[in-house]
Short mmCIF file of C-alpha atoms in Angstrom, two decimals:
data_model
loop_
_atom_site.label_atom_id
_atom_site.label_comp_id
_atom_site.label_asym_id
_atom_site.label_seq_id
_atom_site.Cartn_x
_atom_site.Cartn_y
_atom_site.Cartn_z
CA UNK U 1 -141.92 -142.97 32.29
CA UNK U 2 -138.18 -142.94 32.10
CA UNK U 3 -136.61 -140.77 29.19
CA UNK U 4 -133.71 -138.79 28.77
CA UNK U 5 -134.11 -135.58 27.13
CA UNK U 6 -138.04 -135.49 27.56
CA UNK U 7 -139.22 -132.10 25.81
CA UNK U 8 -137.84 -133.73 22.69
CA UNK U 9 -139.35 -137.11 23.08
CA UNK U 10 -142.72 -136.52 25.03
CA UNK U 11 -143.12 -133.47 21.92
CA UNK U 12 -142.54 -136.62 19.27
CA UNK U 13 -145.29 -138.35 20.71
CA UNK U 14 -147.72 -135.95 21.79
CA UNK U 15 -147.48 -135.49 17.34
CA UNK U 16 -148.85 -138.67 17.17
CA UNK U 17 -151.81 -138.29 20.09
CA UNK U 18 -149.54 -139.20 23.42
CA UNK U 19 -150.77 -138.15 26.64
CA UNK U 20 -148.17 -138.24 29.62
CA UNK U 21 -150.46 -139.45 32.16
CA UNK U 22 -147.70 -140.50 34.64
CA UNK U 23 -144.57 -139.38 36.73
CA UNK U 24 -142.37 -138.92 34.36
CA UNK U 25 -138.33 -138.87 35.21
CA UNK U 26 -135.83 -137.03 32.63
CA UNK U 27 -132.34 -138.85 32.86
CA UNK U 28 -130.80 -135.70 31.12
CA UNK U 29 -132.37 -133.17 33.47
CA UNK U 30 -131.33 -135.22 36.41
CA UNK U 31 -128.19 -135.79 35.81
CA UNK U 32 -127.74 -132.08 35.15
CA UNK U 33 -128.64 -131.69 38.93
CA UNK U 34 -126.50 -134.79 40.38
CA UNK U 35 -123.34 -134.31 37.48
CA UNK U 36 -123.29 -130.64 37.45
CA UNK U 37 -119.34 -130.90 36.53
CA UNK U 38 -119.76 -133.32 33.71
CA UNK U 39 -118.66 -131.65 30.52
CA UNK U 40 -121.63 -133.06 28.70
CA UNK U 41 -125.06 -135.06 29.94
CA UNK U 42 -125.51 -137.01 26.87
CA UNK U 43 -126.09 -140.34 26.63
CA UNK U 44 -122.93 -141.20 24.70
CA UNK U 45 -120.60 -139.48 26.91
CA UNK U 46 -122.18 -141.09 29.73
CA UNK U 47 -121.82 -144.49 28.38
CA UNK U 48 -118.25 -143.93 28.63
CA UNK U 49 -117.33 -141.35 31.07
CA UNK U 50 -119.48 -143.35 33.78
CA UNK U 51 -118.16 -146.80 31.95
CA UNK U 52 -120.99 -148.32 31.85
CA UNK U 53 -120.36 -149.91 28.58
CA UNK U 54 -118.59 -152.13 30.47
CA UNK U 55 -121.62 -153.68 32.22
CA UNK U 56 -123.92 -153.32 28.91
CA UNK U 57 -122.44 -156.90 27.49
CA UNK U 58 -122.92 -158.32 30.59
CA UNK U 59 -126.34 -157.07 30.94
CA UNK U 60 -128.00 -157.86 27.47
CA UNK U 61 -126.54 -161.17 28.31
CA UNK U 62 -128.68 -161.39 31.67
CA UNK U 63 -131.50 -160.82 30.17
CA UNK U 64 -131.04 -162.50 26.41
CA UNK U 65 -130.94 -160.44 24.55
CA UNK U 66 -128.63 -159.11 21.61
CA UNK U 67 -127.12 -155.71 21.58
CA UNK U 68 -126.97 -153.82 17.83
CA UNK U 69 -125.86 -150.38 16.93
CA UNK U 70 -128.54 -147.63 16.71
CA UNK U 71 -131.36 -150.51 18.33
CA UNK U 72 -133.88 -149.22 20.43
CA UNK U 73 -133.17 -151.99 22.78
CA UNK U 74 -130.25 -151.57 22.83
CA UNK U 75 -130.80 -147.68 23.94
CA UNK U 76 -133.50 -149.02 26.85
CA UNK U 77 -131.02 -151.05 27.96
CA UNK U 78 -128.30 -148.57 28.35
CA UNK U 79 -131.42 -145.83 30.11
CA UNK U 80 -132.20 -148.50 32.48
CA UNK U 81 -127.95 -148.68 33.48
CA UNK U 82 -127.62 -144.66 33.18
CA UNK U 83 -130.99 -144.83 35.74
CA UNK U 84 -129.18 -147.06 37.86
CA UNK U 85 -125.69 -144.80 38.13
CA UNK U 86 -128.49 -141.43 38.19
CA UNK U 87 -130.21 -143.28 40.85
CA UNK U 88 -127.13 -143.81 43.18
CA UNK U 89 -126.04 -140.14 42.76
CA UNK U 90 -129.37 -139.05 44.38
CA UNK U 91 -129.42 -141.29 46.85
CA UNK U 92 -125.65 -140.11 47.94
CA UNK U 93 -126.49 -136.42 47.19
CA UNK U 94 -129.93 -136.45 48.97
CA UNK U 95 -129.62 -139.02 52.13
CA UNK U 96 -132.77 -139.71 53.15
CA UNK U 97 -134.96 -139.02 50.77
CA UNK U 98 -136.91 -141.32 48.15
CA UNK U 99 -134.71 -141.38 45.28
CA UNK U 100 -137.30 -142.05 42.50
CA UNK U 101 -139.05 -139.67 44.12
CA UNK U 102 -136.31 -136.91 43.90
CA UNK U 103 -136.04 -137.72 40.19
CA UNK U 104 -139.45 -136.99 39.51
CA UNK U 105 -139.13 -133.75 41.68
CA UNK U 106 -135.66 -132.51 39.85
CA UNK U 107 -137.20 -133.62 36.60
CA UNK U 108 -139.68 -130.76 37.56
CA UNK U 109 -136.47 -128.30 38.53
CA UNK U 110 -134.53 -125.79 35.76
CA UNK U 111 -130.70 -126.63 36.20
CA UNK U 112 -129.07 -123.04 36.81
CA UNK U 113 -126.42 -123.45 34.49
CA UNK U 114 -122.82 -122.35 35.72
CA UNK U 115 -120.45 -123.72 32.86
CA UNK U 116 -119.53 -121.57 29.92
CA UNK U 117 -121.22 -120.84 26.78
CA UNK U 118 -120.33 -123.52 23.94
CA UNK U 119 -121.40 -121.90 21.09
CA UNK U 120 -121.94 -118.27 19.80
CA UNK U 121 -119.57 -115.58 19.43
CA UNK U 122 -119.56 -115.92 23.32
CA UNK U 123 -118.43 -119.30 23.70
CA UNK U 124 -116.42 -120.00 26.38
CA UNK U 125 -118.06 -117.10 28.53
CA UNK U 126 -120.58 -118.43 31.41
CA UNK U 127 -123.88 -116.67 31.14
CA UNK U 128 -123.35 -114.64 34.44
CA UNK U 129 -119.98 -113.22 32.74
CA UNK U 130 -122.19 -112.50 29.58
CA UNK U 131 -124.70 -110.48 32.06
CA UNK U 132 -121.67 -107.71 32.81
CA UNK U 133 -120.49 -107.24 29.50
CA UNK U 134 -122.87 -107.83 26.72
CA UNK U 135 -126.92 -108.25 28.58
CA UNK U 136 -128.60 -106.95 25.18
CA UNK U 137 -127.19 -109.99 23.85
CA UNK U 138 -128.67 -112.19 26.03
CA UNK U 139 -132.00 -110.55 25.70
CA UNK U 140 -131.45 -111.18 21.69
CA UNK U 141 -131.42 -114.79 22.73
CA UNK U 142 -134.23 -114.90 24.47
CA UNK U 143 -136.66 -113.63 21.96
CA UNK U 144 -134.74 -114.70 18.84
CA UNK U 145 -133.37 -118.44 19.70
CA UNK U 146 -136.46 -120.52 19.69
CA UNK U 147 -134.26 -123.33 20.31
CA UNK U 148 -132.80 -122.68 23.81
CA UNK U 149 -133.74 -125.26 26.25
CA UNK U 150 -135.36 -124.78 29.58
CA UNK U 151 -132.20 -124.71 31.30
CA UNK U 152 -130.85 -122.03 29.85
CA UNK U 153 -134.07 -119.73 29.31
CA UNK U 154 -134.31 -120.19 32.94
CA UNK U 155 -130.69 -119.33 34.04
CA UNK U 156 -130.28 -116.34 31.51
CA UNK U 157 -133.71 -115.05 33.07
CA UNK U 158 -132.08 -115.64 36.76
CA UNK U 159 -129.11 -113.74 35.85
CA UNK U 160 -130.55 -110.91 33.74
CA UNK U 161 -133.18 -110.23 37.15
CA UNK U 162 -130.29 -110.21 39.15
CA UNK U 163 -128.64 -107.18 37.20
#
């Protein structure tokens, strides 16, 4: 199963009686691992910062079909080009490994997250700054913000076992 963002889908589903019994790749995780210098991994940005609305037409065309705004085809088809530009970043990143493979694996992997903070009183801070100067704060996070992904739960709990 392809997705990208997969807590927030697979926990839609699983509300109706979904059962992931399959690899599963995350698009969003992934490219977290393979774009770590990408100002945002969502799929919007992607569409343009990796152009691939340019090949979208071109695409739906291919396979004839009709692209619409907010069209869950429309969103498969642009996955299956984002897989395609995720795909290639694997392959160049790890040489000689199975890329779908490595997608399922990093899927599996918390992104230790380096870029700073963009929201909060400590936004534009990175997480490892936040460590020196305010740690209670991060520990106020962690038991207070029920809404902090994986990624960062996992790189505040890196840094704050490091100090």
């Amino acid at each position: 199963m392809i997705i990208h963002n997969a807590p927030f889908d697979i926990g839609m589903l699983e509300k109706e009686g979904f059962s992931l019994n399959m690899k599963l790749i995350d698009t969003l995780r992934v490219s977290k691992h393979v774009f770590p210098d990408s100002d945002y991994h969502r799929l919007q940005y992607f569409r343009y910062s990796l152009e691939l609305y340019k090949e979208e037409a071109a695409e739906a065309a291919n396979l004839g079909i009709e692209l619409k705004a907010h069209d869950a085809l429309g969103d498969v088809l642009f996955l299956k080009l984002l897989l395609s530009k995720v795909r290639e970043a694997v392959q160049e990143k790890f040489p000689g490994e199975n890329a779908v493979e490595k997608m399922v694996a990093l899927t599996q992997e918390p992104v230790f997250i380096t870029k700073p903070m963009r929201f909060g009183k400590h936004k534009g801070k990175t997480i490892q700054e936040l460590a020196h100067e305010d740690a209670g704060y991060l520990r106020w996070m962690m038991e207070n913000m029920q809404n902090l992904d994986e990624d960062t739960r996992y790189t505040i709990k890196k840094v704050l076992e490091g100090n």
